[in-house]
Coordinates of C-alpha atoms in Angstrom, one line a residue:
Chain A
X266 CA -50.9 -62.5 -72.9
X267 CA -48.4 -59.7 -72.4
X268 CA -45.2 -60.4 -70.4
X269 CA -44.2 -58.0 -67.6
X270 CA -41.3 -56.0 -69.1
X271 CA -37.7 -56.4 -67.8
X272 CA -36.9 -52.8 -68.8
X273 CA -36.7 -50.2 -66.1
X274 CA -39.2 -47.4 -66.7
X275 CA -38.9 -45.6 -63.4
X276 CA -36.3 -42.9 -63.8
X277 CA -36.2 -41.6 -60.3
X278 CA -36.7 -44.7 -58.0
X279 CA -35.8 -42.8 -54.8
X280 CA -38.3 -40.1 -55.5
X281 CA -41.0 -42.7 -56.2
X282 CA -40.3 -44.6 -53.0
X283 CA -40.4 -41.4 -51.0
X284 CA -43.7 -40.4 -52.5
X285 CA -45.2 -43.8 -51.7
X286 CA -43.9 -43.6 -48.1
X287 CA -45.3 -40.1 -47.7
X288 CA -48.6 -41.2 -49.0
X289 CA -49.1 -43.3 -45.9
X290 CA -48.2 -40.6 -43.4
X291 CA -50.7 -40.2 -40.5
X292 CA -53.0 -42.9 -41.9
X293 CA -54.3 -45.8 -39.8
X294 CA -53.5 -49.4 -40.9
X295 CA -57.0 -49.7 -42.3
X296 CA -56.7 -46.4 -44.1
X297 CA -53.3 -47.4 -45.5
X298 CA -54.8 -50.7 -46.9
X299 CA -57.6 -48.7 -48.6
X300 CA -55.1 -46.2 -49.9
X301 CA -53.0 -49.1 -51.5
X302 CA -56.1 -50.6 -53.1
X303 CA -57.3 -47.3 -54.5
X304 CA -53.8 -46.6 -55.7
X305 CA -53.7 -50.0 -57.6
X306 CA -57.0 -49.2 -59.2
X307 CA -55.9 -45.7 -60.2
X308 CA -52.7 -47.0 -61.7
X309 CA -54.5 -49.8 -63.5
X310 CA -56.7 -47.1 -65.1
X311 CA -53.5 -45.2 -66.1
X312 CA -52.1 -48.3 -67.8
X313 CA -55.4 -48.9 -69.5
X314 CA -54.6 -52.0 -71.4
X315 CA -56.1 -55.0 -69.5
X316 CA -53.4 -57.3 -70.9
X317 CA -50.7 -55.3 -69.4
X318 CA -52.5 -55.0 -66.1
X319 CA -52.9 -58.8 -66.1
X320 CA -49.2 -59.2 -66.7
X321 CA -48.5 -57.2 -63.5
X322 CA -51.2 -59.1 -61.5
X323 CA -49.6 -62.4 -62.6
X324 CA -46.1 -61.2 -61.7
X325 CA -47.2 -60.0 -58.3
X326 CA -49.2 -63.2 -57.5
X327 CA -46.6 -65.6 -58.7
X328 CA -43.9 -63.9 -56.7
X329 CA -46.0 -64.6 -53.6
X330 CA -46.8 -68.2 -54.4
X331 CA -43.2 -68.9 -55.2
X332 CA -42.3 -67.9 -51.6
X333 CA -44.9 -70.4 -50.3
X334 CA -43.1 -73.4 -51.8
Chain B
X272 CA -6.7 -50.8 -29.4
X273 CA -5.9 -51.2 -33.1
X274 CA -4.0 -54.2 -34.2
X275 CA -1.8 -52.9 -36.9
X276 CA -1.6 -49.2 -35.9
X277 CA 0.1 -47.4 -33.0
X278 CA -1.3 -44.0 -32.2
X279 CA 1.4 -41.4 -32.3
X280 CA 1.7 -38.9 -29.4
X281 CA 2.3 -35.4 -30.9
X282 CA 4.1 -32.8 -28.9
X283 CA 2.1 -29.9 -27.5
X284 CA 3.9 -26.6 -28.2
X285 CA 4.2 -24.2 -25.2
X286 CA 1.6 -21.5 -24.9
X287 CA 2.8 -18.0 -25.9
X288 CA 4.4 -16.4 -22.7
X289 CA 2.7 -13.0 -23.4
X290 CA -0.7 -14.7 -23.2
X291 CA -1.4 -13.3 -26.7
X292 CA -0.7 -14.4 -30.2
X293 CA -2.1 -13.7 -33.7
X294 CA -2.5 -15.5 -37.0
X295 CA -4.2 -14.9 -40.4
X296 CA -6.1 -18.1 -40.4
X297 CA -7.0 -20.3 -37.4
X298 CA -8.3 -23.7 -38.1
X299 CA -10.0 -25.4 -35.2
X300 CA -9.9 -29.2 -35.2
X301 CA -7.2 -31.4 -36.8
X302 CA -9.5 -34.1 -38.2
X303 CA -9.6 -35.0 -41.8
X304 CA -11.4 -31.8 -42.8
X305 CA -9.2 -29.4 -40.7
X306 CA -6.0 -31.0 -41.9
X307 CA -7.1 -30.9 -45.6
X308 CA -8.0 -27.3 -45.5
X309 CA -4.8 -26.4 -43.7
X310 CA -2.6 -28.2 -46.2
X311 CA -4.5 -26.9 -49.2
X312 CA -4.2 -23.2 -47.8
X313 CA -0.5 -23.6 -47.0
X314 CA 0.2 -25.0 -50.5
X315 CA -1.4 -21.9 -51.9
X316 CA 0.9 -19.7 -49.8
X317 CA -1.3 -18.9 -46.8
X318 CA 0.1 -19.5 -43.4
X319 CA -2.3 -21.2 -40.9
X320 CA -2.5 -22.2 -37.3
X321 CA -4.1 -25.5 -36.7
X322 CA -5.5 -26.1 -33.2
X323 CA -6.5 -29.5 -31.7
X324 CA -7.6 -30.4 -28.2
X325 CA -6.0 -33.8 -28.5
X326 CA -2.4 -35.0 -29.2
X327 CA -3.0 -38.0 -31.4
X328 CA -5.0 -39.3 -34.4
X329 CA -8.7 -40.4 -34.4
X330 CA -9.7 -43.0 -31.7
X331 CA -11.6 -45.7 -33.6
X332 CA -11.7 -46.1 -37.3
X333 CA -14.8 -43.9 -37.8
X334 CA -15.1 -42.8 -41.4
X335 CA -13.8 -45.6 -43.6
X336 CA -15.0 -45.2 -47.2
X337 CA -13.0 -42.7 -49.2
X338 CA -14.9 -41.9 -52.4
X339 CA -13.2 -41.2 -55.8
X340 CA -13.5 -37.5 -55.5
X341 CA -12.0 -37.5 -52.0
X342 CA -9.1 -39.6 -53.3
X343 CA -8.6 -37.1 -56.1
X344 CA -8.5 -34.2 -53.6
X345 CA -6.2 -36.2 -51.3
X346 CA -4.0 -36.9 -54.3
X347 CA -3.9 -33.2 -55.3
X348 CA -2.6 -32.2 -51.8
X349 CA -0.1 -35.1 -51.8
X350 CA -1.2 -38.1 -49.8
X351 CA -2.7 -40.2 -52.6
X352 CA 0.2 -42.7 -52.8
X353 CA 0.0 -43.4 -49.1
X354 CA -3.7 -44.1 -49.3
X355 CA -3.3 -46.3 -52.3
X356 CA -0.6 -48.4 -50.6
X357 CA -2.6 -48.9 -47.4
X358 CA -6.2 -48.9 -48.4
X359 CA -8.6 -51.7 -49.5
X360 CA -10.1 -51.2 -52.9
X361 CA -13.6 -52.5 -53.4
X362 CA -16.1 -52.4 -56.2
X363 CA -18.7 -55.0 -55.5
X364 CA -21.8 -54.9 -53.2
X365 CA -24.1 -57.8 -52.2
X366 CA -27.6 -57.3 -50.8
X367 CA -29.3 -59.9 -48.7
X368 CA -33.0 -60.1 -47.7
X369 CA -33.8 -62.6 -44.8
X370 CA -32.1 -65.8 -45.8
X371 CA -30.9 -65.1 -49.4
X372 CA -28.8 -62.9 -51.5
X373 CA -31.2 -60.9 -53.6
X374 CA -28.8 -59.4 -56.0
X375 CA -25.2 -57.9 -56.3
X376 CA -23.9 -54.9 -58.0
X377 CA -20.5 -53.8 -59.4
X378 CA -19.5 -50.1 -59.2
X379 CA -17.9 -51.2 -62.6
X380 CA -14.7 -49.4 -62.7
X381 CA -14.8 -47.6 -66.0
X382 CA -11.3 -47.8 -67.5
X383 CA -9.3 -44.6 -67.7
X384 CA -9.4 -43.2 -64.2
X385 CA -6.5 -42.9 -61.8
X386 CA -8.7 -43.6 -58.8
X387 CA -11.3 -46.3 -58.1
X388 CA -14.8 -45.7 -56.9
X389 CA -13.8 -46.3 -53.2
X390 CA -11.0 -47.2 -51.0
X391 CA -11.6 -48.3 -47.4
X392 CA -9.2 -47.2 -44.8
X393 CA -9.5 -46.2 -41.1
X394 CA -9.8 -42.6 -40.2
X395 CA -6.6 -42.8 -38.0
X396 CA -4.5 -43.7 -41.1
X397 CA -6.0 -40.8 -43.1
X398 CA -5.3 -38.4 -40.3
X399 CA -1.8 -39.9 -39.8
X400 CA -1.0 -39.4 -43.5
X401 CA -2.4 -35.8 -43.4
X402 CA -0.3 -34.9 -40.3
X403 CA 2.8 -36.3 -42.0
X404 CA 2.1 -34.0 -44.9
X405 CA 1.2 -31.0 -42.8
X406 CA 4.4 -31.4 -40.8
X407 CA 6.5 -31.1 -44.0
X408 CA 4.4 -28.3 -45.5
X409 CA 5.8 -24.8 -44.9
X410 CA 3.3 -22.4 -43.4
X411 CA 1.4 -24.8 -41.1
X412 CA 1.7 -24.5 -37.4
X413 CA 0.3 -27.5 -35.6
X414 CA -0.7 -26.8 -32.0
X415 CA -1.7 -30.1 -30.3
X416 CA -3.4 -29.9 -26.9
X417 CA -4.4 -26.3 -27.6
X418 CA -8.1 -26.5 -26.9
X419 CA -10.4 -23.7 -28.0
X420 CA -12.6 -22.8 -25.1
X421 CA -14.0 -19.4 -26.1
X422 CA -14.6 -17.1 -29.0
X423 CA -15.1 -13.4 -29.3
X424 CA -16.1 -12.0 -32.7
X425 CA -14.8 -8.6 -33.7
X426 CA -14.7 -6.5 -36.8
X427 CA -11.4 -7.8 -38.0
X428 CA -12.1 -11.4 -37.3
X429 CA -12.2 -13.2 -34.0
X430 CA -10.3 -13.8 -30.8
X431 CA -10.0 -17.4 -29.7
X432 CA -9.6 -18.3 -26.0
X433 CA -7.2 -21.2 -25.8
X434 CA -6.3 -23.5 -23.0
X435 CA -3.1 -25.6 -23.1
X436 CA -1.3 -27.9 -20.5
X437 CA 0.9 -25.0 -19.5
X438 CA -1.5 -22.1 -19.5
X439 CA -4.1 -20.2 -21.4
X440 CA -3.8 -17.5 -24.1
X441 CA -5.8 -15.5 -26.6
X442 CA -5.2 -16.0 -30.4
X443 CA -6.4 -13.3 -32.7
X444 CA -7.3 -14.5 -36.2
X445 CA -8.5 -12.7 -39.3
X446 CA -10.3 -15.9 -40.3
X447 CA -11.5 -18.9 -38.4
X448 CA -12.4 -22.2 -39.9
X449 CA -14.4 -24.4 -37.6
X450 CA -13.6 -28.1 -38.4
X451 CA -14.3 -29.2 -34.8
X452 CA -17.0 -31.8 -35.6
X453 CA -20.6 -32.3 -34.5
X454 CA -20.0 -30.9 -31.0
X455 CA -18.2 -27.8 -32.4
X456 CA -17.1 -25.4 -29.7
X457 CA -17.2 -22.6 -32.2
X458 CA -20.8 -23.4 -33.1
X459 CA -21.9 -23.4 -29.5
X460 CA -20.0 -20.1 -28.8
X461 CA -22.0 -18.5 -31.6
X462 CA -25.2 -20.3 -30.4
X463 CA -26.1 -21.5 -33.9
X464 CA -28.9 -24.1 -34.1
X465 CA -29.0 -27.1 -36.5
X466 CA -32.0 -27.6 -38.7
X467 CA -33.0 -31.1 -39.8
X468 CA -34.2 -34.4 -38.5
X469 CA -33.2 -36.8 -35.8
X470 CA -33.8 -40.5 -36.2
X471 CA -34.9 -42.7 -33.2
X472 CA -33.2 -45.9 -34.4
X473 CA -29.8 -46.7 -33.1
X474 CA -26.9 -48.4 -34.9
X475 CA -24.2 -50.3 -33.2
X476 CA -21.0 -49.5 -35.2
X477 CA -18.1 -51.9 -34.4
X478 CA -14.7 -52.7 -35.7
X479 CA -13.5 -56.3 -35.2
X480 CA -10.2 -57.8 -36.0
X481 CA -10.4 -61.3 -37.5
X482 CA -8.8 -63.6 -39.9
X483 CA -11.7 -64.1 -42.3
X484 CA -11.9 -65.0 -45.9
X485 CA -14.8 -62.7 -46.8
X486 CA -14.1 -60.9 -50.1
X487 CA -13.4 -57.1 -50.3
X488 CA -17.1 -56.4 -50.9
X489 CA -19.8 -54.4 -49.2
X490 CA -22.4 -56.8 -47.7
X491 CA -25.7 -55.5 -46.5
X492 CA -28.5 -57.6 -44.9
X493 CA -32.2 -56.6 -44.5
X494 CA -33.8 -58.7 -41.8
X495 CA -31.1 -61.4 -41.6
X496 CA -31.9 -64.4 -39.4
X497 CA -28.8 -63.7 -37.2
X498 CA -30.0 -60.2 -36.1
X499 CA -33.6 -60.2 -34.9
X500 CA -34.8 -58.9 -38.2
X501 CA -32.8 -55.7 -38.2
X502 CA -30.3 -54.6 -40.8
X503 CA -26.6 -55.3 -40.8
X504 CA -23.5 -54.3 -42.8
X505 CA -20.0 -55.8 -43.2
X506 CA -17.2 -54.0 -44.8
X507 CA -13.4 -54.7 -45.1
X508 CA -10.6 -52.4 -43.9
X509 CA -6.8 -52.8 -43.8
X510 CA -5.0 -54.8 -41.2
X511 CA -7.6 -57.5 -41.0
X512 CA -10.2 -55.1 -39.5
X513 CA -13.8 -55.4 -40.4
X514 CA -16.6 -52.8 -40.0
X515 CA -19.9 -54.3 -38.7
X516 CA -22.9 -52.1 -38.4
X517 CA -26.0 -53.5 -36.6
X518 CA -29.3 -51.7 -36.4
X519 CA -30.6 -51.7 -32.8
X520 CA -34.3 -51.3 -31.9
X521 CA -35.1 -47.7 -31.0
X522 CA -36.3 -48.7 -27.5
X523 CA -33.1 -50.6 -26.7
X524 CA -31.1 -49.6 -23.6
X525 CA -27.9 -47.9 -24.9
X526 CA -26.0 -48.7 -21.7
X527 CA -26.7 -52.4 -22.2
X528 CA -26.1 -52.5 -25.9
X529 CA -22.6 -51.1 -25.7
X530 CA -21.4 -53.8 -23.3
X531 CA -18.7 -55.9 -24.9
X532 CA -20.3 -59.3 -24.0
X533 CA -23.6 -58.2 -25.5
X534 CA -21.8 -57.0 -28.7
X535 CA -19.8 -60.1 -28.8
X536 CA -22.9 -62.3 -28.8
X537 CA -24.5 -60.3 -31.6
X538 CA -21.3 -60.7 -33.7
X539 CA -21.0 -64.4 -33.0
X540 CA -24.5 -64.9 -34.2
X541 CA -23.6 -63.1 -37.4
X542 CA -20.2 -64.7 -38.1
X543 CA -20.9 -68.2 -36.7
X544 CA -18.9 -69.6 -33.8
X545 CA -16.0 -70.9 -35.7
X546 CA -14.4 -67.5 -36.6
X547 CA -12.4 -66.0 -33.7
X548 CA -12.4 -62.2 -33.5
X549 CA -11.4 -59.4 -31.3
X550 CA -13.5 -56.2 -30.9
X551 CA -11.4 -53.1 -31.6
X552 CA -13.9 -50.4 -31.3
X553 CA -17.6 -50.1 -30.3
X554 CA -19.8 -47.1 -30.8
X555 CA -23.6 -46.6 -30.6
X556 CA -25.2 -43.9 -32.7
X557 CA -28.5 -42.5 -33.3
X558 CA -28.5 -40.5 -36.5
X559 CA -29.2 -36.9 -37.2
X560 CA -29.5 -35.5 -40.7
X561 CA -29.2 -31.7 -40.2
X562 CA -27.1 -28.7 -41.0
X563 CA -26.5 -25.1 -39.9
X564 CA -28.6 -22.5 -41.7
X565 CA -25.5 -20.7 -42.9
X566 CA -21.9 -21.9 -43.2
X567 CA -20.3 -18.5 -43.1
X568 CA -20.7 -16.0 -40.2
X569 CA -18.6 -13.0 -41.0
X570 CA -15.1 -14.4 -41.1
X571 CA -16.0 -17.6 -39.4
X572 CA -16.6 -20.6 -41.6
X573 CA -18.0 -24.0 -40.7
X574 CA -16.8 -27.1 -42.6
X575 CA -17.5 -30.8 -42.2
X576 CA -19.5 -32.2 -39.3
X577 CA -19.6 -28.8 -37.5
X578 CA -21.7 -27.6 -40.5
X579 CA -23.7 -30.7 -41.4
X580 CA -24.4 -34.2 -40.2
X581 CA -25.7 -37.2 -42.0
X582 CA -26.3 -40.9 -41.3
X583 CA -23.3 -43.0 -42.4
X584 CA -25.1 -45.0 -45.2
X585 CA -23.6 -43.7 -48.4
X586 CA -20.4 -42.5 -46.9
X587 CA -21.5 -38.8 -47.3
X588 CA -20.3 -37.4 -44.0
X589 CA -16.5 -37.5 -44.3
X590 CA -16.4 -37.3 -48.0
X591 CA -18.7 -34.2 -47.9
X592 CA -16.5 -32.6 -45.3
X593 CA -13.3 -33.0 -47.4
X594 CA -15.1 -31.5 -50.3
X595 CA -16.0 -28.5 -48.1
X596 CA -12.3 -28.1 -47.5
X597 CA -11.6 -28.4 -51.2
X598 CA -14.1 -25.7 -52.0
X599 CA -13.1 -23.2 -49.3
X600 CA -9.3 -23.3 -49.5
X601 CA -8.7 -21.8 -53.0
X602 CA -11.3 -19.1 -52.3
X603 CA -9.9 -18.0 -49.0
X604 CA -6.4 -18.0 -50.5
X605 CA -7.5 -15.7 -53.3
X606 CA -9.2 -13.3 -51.0
X607 CA -6.3 -13.1 -48.6
X608 CA -3.9 -12.5 -51.4
X609 CA -6.1 -9.7 -52.7
X610 CA -6.8 -11.5 -56.0
X611 CA -10.5 -11.7 -55.5
X612 CA -13.2 -9.7 -53.7
X613 CA -14.6 -10.8 -50.3
X614 CA -17.9 -12.0 -51.9
X615 CA -16.0 -14.9 -53.4
X616 CA -16.3 -16.3 -49.9
X617 CA -20.0 -16.1 -49.9
X618 CA -20.0 -18.6 -52.7
X619 CA -18.6 -21.2 -50.3
X620 CA -22.1 -21.6 -48.7
X621 CA -23.8 -21.0 -52.0
X622 CA -22.1 -24.1 -53.3
X623 CA -21.7 -26.3 -50.2
X624 CA -25.2 -25.8 -48.7
X625 CA -26.9 -27.4 -51.8
X626 CA -24.2 -30.1 -51.6
X627 CA -25.0 -30.7 -47.9
X628 CA -28.7 -30.8 -48.7
X629 CA -28.1 -33.4 -51.3
X630 CA -26.2 -35.5 -48.9
X631 CA -28.8 -35.0 -46.2
X632 CA -31.6 -36.0 -48.6
X633 CA -29.9 -39.1 -49.7
X634 CA -28.8 -40.3 -46.3
X635 CA -32.2 -39.6 -44.8
X636 CA -33.9 -41.7 -47.5
X637 CA -31.4 -44.6 -47.0
X638 CA -32.1 -44.5 -43.2
X639 CA -35.9 -44.4 -43.9
X640 CA -35.6 -47.4 -46.2
X641 CA -33.7 -49.4 -43.5
X642 CA -36.0 -48.4 -40.6
X643 CA -39.6 -48.2 -41.8
X644 CA -41.7 -46.0 -39.6
X645 CA -45.1 -47.8 -39.9
X646 CA -46.6 -51.2 -40.7
X647 CA -47.7 -49.9 -44.2
X648 CA -44.2 -48.5 -45.0
X649 CA -42.6 -51.8 -43.8
X650 CA -45.0 -53.7 -46.1
X651 CA -43.9 -51.4 -49.0
X652 CA -40.2 -51.8 -48.2
X653 CA -40.5 -55.6 -48.0
X654 CA -42.3 -55.7 -51.3
X655 CA -39.6 -53.8 -52.9
X656 CA -37.0 -56.2 -51.5
X657 CA -39.0 -59.3 -52.5
X658 CA -39.5 -58.1 -56.0
X659 CA -35.8 -57.2 -56.2
X660 CA -35.0 -60.9 -56.4
X661 CA -36.4 -60.8 -60.0
X662 CA -37.3 -57.4 -61.1
X663 CA -34.6 -54.9 -62.3
X664 CA -36.8 -51.9 -61.6
X665 CA -37.3 -52.9 -57.9
X666 CA -33.5 -53.3 -57.5
X667 CA -33.1 -49.7 -58.3
X668 CA -35.4 -48.9 -55.4
X669 CA -33.6 -50.9 -52.8
X670 CA -31.7 -48.4 -50.7
X671 CA -28.9 -49.5 -48.4
X672 CA -27.0 -46.2 -49.0
X673 CA -26.7 -44.0 -52.1
X674 CA -22.9 -43.7 -52.3
X675 CA -21.2 -40.4 -52.3
X676 CA -20.7 -38.7 -55.6
X677 CA -19.2 -35.2 -56.0
X678 CA -21.7 -32.3 -55.9
X679 CA -22.3 -30.3 -59.1
X680 CA -22.4 -26.6 -58.3
X681 CA -25.4 -26.1 -60.6
X682 CA -26.9 -22.9 -59.3
X683 CA -23.6 -21.3 -58.2
X684 CA -23.0 -17.6 -59.0
X685 CA -19.5 -18.5 -60.0
X686 CA -20.6 -20.8 -62.9
X687 CA -21.0 -19.6 -66.4
X688 CA -23.8 -21.1 -68.5
X689 CA -22.8 -22.8 -71.7
X690 CA -21.8 -20.4 -74.5
X691 CA -22.6 -22.9 -77.1
X692 CA -24.6 -26.1 -77.4
X693 CA -23.0 -29.2 -76.0
X694 CA -24.7 -32.6 -76.7
X695 CA -22.5 -34.4 -74.2
X696 CA -19.5 -33.7 -72.1
X697 CA -19.4 -32.3 -68.5
X698 CA -21.9 -29.8 -67.4
X699 CA -20.5 -26.5 -65.9
X700 CA -20.2 -26.8 -62.1
X701 CA -19.2 -30.5 -62.2
X702 CA -16.0 -31.7 -60.9
X703 CA -13.5 -32.5 -63.7
X704 CA -13.4 -36.2 -64.7
X705 CA -10.2 -37.9 -65.0
X706 CA -8.8 -39.5 -68.2
X707 CA -5.4 -40.7 -69.4
X708 CA -3.1 -38.2 -71.1
X709 CA 0.4 -38.4 -72.6
X710 CA 2.9 -35.9 -71.1
X711 CA 6.3 -35.9 -73.0
X712 CA 5.3 -39.3 -74.3
X713 CA 4.7 -40.8 -70.9
X714 CA 1.3 -41.9 -69.6
X715 CA -0.1 -39.6 -67.0
X716 CA -3.6 -38.4 -65.8
X717 CA -5.5 -35.3 -66.8
X718 CA -6.4 -34.3 -63.3
X719 CA -2.7 -34.0 -62.3
X720 CA -2.3 -31.4 -65.1
X721 CA -4.9 -29.0 -63.6
X722 CA -2.9 -26.1 -61.9
X723 CA -3.2 -24.4 -58.5
X724 CA -4.8 -21.4 -60.2
X725 CA -7.4 -21.4 -63.1
X726 CA -6.5 -23.7 -66.0
X727 CA -8.0 -23.8 -69.5
X728 CA -8.1 -27.0 -71.6
X729 CA -8.4 -26.5 -75.3
X730 CA -8.5 -28.8 -78.3
X731 CA -6.2 -27.1 -80.8
X732 CA -3.6 -24.4 -80.7
X733 CA -3.2 -22.1 -77.7
X734 CA -5.0 -18.8 -78.4
X735 CA -3.0 -15.6 -78.1
X736 CA -3.3 -13.2 -75.1
X737 CA -4.1 -15.8 -72.4
X738 CA -3.3 -14.2 -69.0
X739 CA 0.1 -15.5 -67.8
X740 CA -1.3 -16.8 -64.5
X741 CA -3.7 -19.2 -66.4
X742 CA -2.3 -22.6 -67.2
X743 CA -3.1 -24.0 -70.6
X744 CA -3.6 -27.7 -71.4
X745 CA -3.6 -28.3 -75.1
X746 CA -5.4 -31.5 -76.1
X747 CA -5.1 -33.3 -79.4
X748 CA -4.8 -36.8 -80.9
X749 CA -1.1 -36.8 -80.0
X750 CA -1.7 -36.6 -76.2
X751 CA -5.1 -38.2 -76.1
X752 CA -4.4 -41.5 -77.8
X753 CA -7.3 -43.3 -76.0
X754 CA -9.7 -40.6 -77.2
X755 CA -11.2 -40.6 -73.7
X756 CA -10.6 -36.8 -73.1
X757 CA -12.2 -36.1 -76.4
X758 CA -15.1 -38.3 -75.5
X759 CA -15.7 -37.4 -71.9
X760 CA -15.5 -33.6 -72.6
X761 CA -17.2 -33.7 -76.0
X762 CA -14.1 -31.9 -77.5
X763 CA -13.7 -30.7 -81.1
X764 CA -11.5 -28.1 -82.7
X765 CA -11.7 -25.0 -80.5
X766 CA -13.6 -26.6 -77.5
X767 CA -12.4 -25.0 -74.3
X768 CA -13.1 -25.8 -70.6
X769 CA -12.2 -23.5 -67.8
X770 CA -11.2 -25.4 -64.6
X771 CA -11.2 -23.7 -61.2
X772 CA -8.4 -24.3 -58.8
X773 CA -10.6 -27.0 -57.1
X774 CA -10.9 -28.8 -60.5
X775 CA -14.5 -27.9 -60.9
X776 CA -15.7 -26.7 -64.3
X777 CA -16.3 -23.0 -64.3
X778 CA -17.3 -22.6 -67.9
X779 CA -17.1 -24.3 -71.4
X780 CA -17.5 -23.4 -75.1
X781 CA -17.0 -24.9 -78.4
X782 CA -15.7 -21.6 -79.8
X783 CA -13.0 -20.0 -77.7
X784 CA -12.9 -16.2 -77.7
X785 CA -11.1 -13.7 -75.5
X786 CA -14.3 -12.0 -74.2
X787 CA -15.7 -15.4 -73.1
X788 CA -12.6 -16.2 -71.1
X789 CA -12.4 -12.8 -69.5
X790 CA -16.1 -12.9 -68.4
X791 CA -15.9 -16.4 -67.2
X792 CA -12.8 -15.8 -65.2
X793 CA -14.2 -12.6 -63.5
X794 CA -17.4 -14.5 -62.6
X795 CA -15.6 -17.5 -61.3
X796 CA -13.4 -15.2 -59.0
X797 CA -16.5 -13.6 -57.5
X798 CA -16.4 -10.4 -59.6
X799 CA -19.9 -10.7 -60.9

């Protein structure tokens, strides 16, 4: 399975964060959660390759479970 | 009261007996910006009158982080040595999230620069050094306890109403530079609104004196256990003084929060009970990121906090103000001496408004990152912080302040586009970058060679017919043994840079020719 890359691909990190913040503006909590879920699906479709999406899923999940220990 | 510093008491000069006086340039406010522009103008041969409503230096340490560009400007006007001797150099920052350090960074001082990325020093020292310099610079009249209380604009400039301990008078000035801070009297007199944003969150900004062994590093905490889940900052200053910033909830009672016992309790929880400390200064801020729509109103100019305000994360307020002074002084001197048309002065705001907007954008974003405005945004912010423990890309997104860097005057009417193709080097409009240079066989610095007027730097022999008031720096292997000038400026035979009097790059070419120089000089002096 693919490894999540160490390289930094985001060239404008502050622009990205601001865009994500703005995307939640004037949404209820429930709408924000739906927005996040839809965004994940849309980005996964952009990535396309399931192996790479799985690498990201594993990275996200393992970072949560590591904190539970 | 400060531990290692005694506030001087400057002498208030008497008010003119006639009740009237006149000056070419009146500068309102003897803070870092007003003093810098006064010294810079006087060194260019322009007499100035500097007015201040107080008779001492800054109360409280206030701005403490002097950026590399500010240090270079202060060195140019002659207080670099004093800052170097007194200040605290730092390069490293550590970021904490909840209980742990998530990562640290090094501003990695690249070799071959006279000045480090930052020096920390209290504002009262900076003002003290600037006053010492101003007092020994011919052409500066310092008028302490001369408070500007009114302003009348007329065709030839303005008339300032001034109150002093021994009476009032009117001061006519051809030009007025308002360096009188966020509560500017000049701005209020002209009834000019600020445009921008206010933040609800409050930050408690304190200086404490303590004998602590923390290193000279910038430490920033997101949601530390010692501070109710709000952010905190620790920064070292000279004399055993430490800056502590603590975010306070938006709904907290400001009267209550500023009480010394309350502040003391917060700091004890942060430092632990075994470190004795004394509180030197307490201030409670809510931030505003905003600016005036225009920085020039006829012959009245706004510089520093009177023109723009930012949150302190990134050290963009004071450093931005000093760069305003740096930008305005040479232009005003040229116009007053008749060496340039009046519209050179319009370029002050054409260059400094985009610079202010850049500072406002960055400091707003930092504040937004520290103070999420909704549950969804807080989730997102916390996800960035959690991922930053492991993921390099997320570290890039952590924002505890994007530190001040000099503005590039990209869209300025004074800047000439490249006449030939450069693959590397410094883009026109950028501030010149320092590098070692040999002068008469001795090690020196490139920035120190740039003159008070325009300067050209060329790789190869000096071309004929260079105007006599233009300084020429010839570069070659013999005075660039490290090769850093060649590398940083992408120099080859014939490569020429034109530096402005504020050390910004006006134009560059790989093939020098007379027409290029004539056109670039005219453009850069406002004849375009």
